[in-house]
Amino acid sequence: MFAALVFAGGIYAIVAPGGAQGAAPLTPAAEAGKALYDVSCITCHGANAQGVAGRGPSLIGVGSAAVEFQVETGRMPAARQEAQAERKDPQYTVDQARQLGAYIQELGGGPQLPEGEDFASKGDIARGGELYRINCSSCHAFSGGGGALSSGKFAPSLEPATDRQIYAAMLTGPQNMPVFGDNELSPQDKFDIIAYVQNLKSDSDPGGWGLGRFGPVTEGLAIFLVGVVALVFAALWIAGKS
């Protein structure tokens, strides 16, 4: 019996030599992220990022993109569970947020952001405007200022968002936002939307002449005066021809 067990064990070791090996070592960035995770995240998300009931969800499979977005915008760590986690001053630097993202990425995989910081320069503003109006304006408004949703939730303003944060939000769908994966919006589509959103911040009058930006009164008055004058001259021209 002993000889049979030894023989079976030897055959198994030959056929599956990797079975006795441990998990692959973490990269230096992920090791640094794990140290941060064990200090600030483990209480709610668990020792293996599998979540803790009533405290925080599992992070397996969320990817580095989701972690970077939540940590860089200060939404995580959260003091308590609310209808919606609001943007606030981050507790970690950009590098630390990406180290946390690297740890979660190596732990369970998931969506990742492209390399680089400047995505707006890769996009087409006009096409991005079309995509934004179709996919984003119903919640974030045409100006990107955000808007109210149901049950105490809201679509936040896009004013403080960086290129990477906008891309991460589209890719991961934080909170009430739908996920716009690469099947729905290609990477180039995302670059186009980012280019449009960032252009909104620098172009105070994307629709044309702002008329002093005093609101609908001046706009309506200008339309009325221009329209009435045009109609009067059109009527006189028609009368003269007849």
PDB file of C-alpha atoms in Angstrom, residues 231-242:
ATOM      1  CA  LEU A 231     -40.177  88.557 -41.798  1.00  0.00           C
ATOM      2  CA  VAL A 232     -40.990  92.247 -42.436  1.00  0.00           C
ATOM      3  CA  PHE A 233     -38.433  92.534 -45.221  1.00  0.00           C
ATOM      4  CA  ALA A 234     -39.590  89.217 -46.675  1.00  0.00           C
ATOM      5  CA  ALA A 235     -43.203  90.441 -46.668  1.00  0.00           C
ATOM      6  CA  LEU A 236     -42.236  93.751 -48.315  1.00  0.00           C
ATOM      7  CA  TRP A 237     -40.203  91.901 -50.949  1.00  0.00           C
ATOM      8  CA  ILE A 238     -43.094  89.569 -51.717  1.00  0.00           C
ATOM      9  CA  ALA A 239     -45.512  92.507 -51.859  1.00  0.00           C
ATOM     10  CA  GLY A 240     -43.183  94.405 -54.200  1.00  0.00           C
ATOM     11  CA  LYS A 241     -42.881  91.416 -56.517  1.00  0.00           C
ATOM     12  CA  SER A 242     -46.631  90.946 -56.675  1.00  0.00           C
TER      13      SER A 242
END
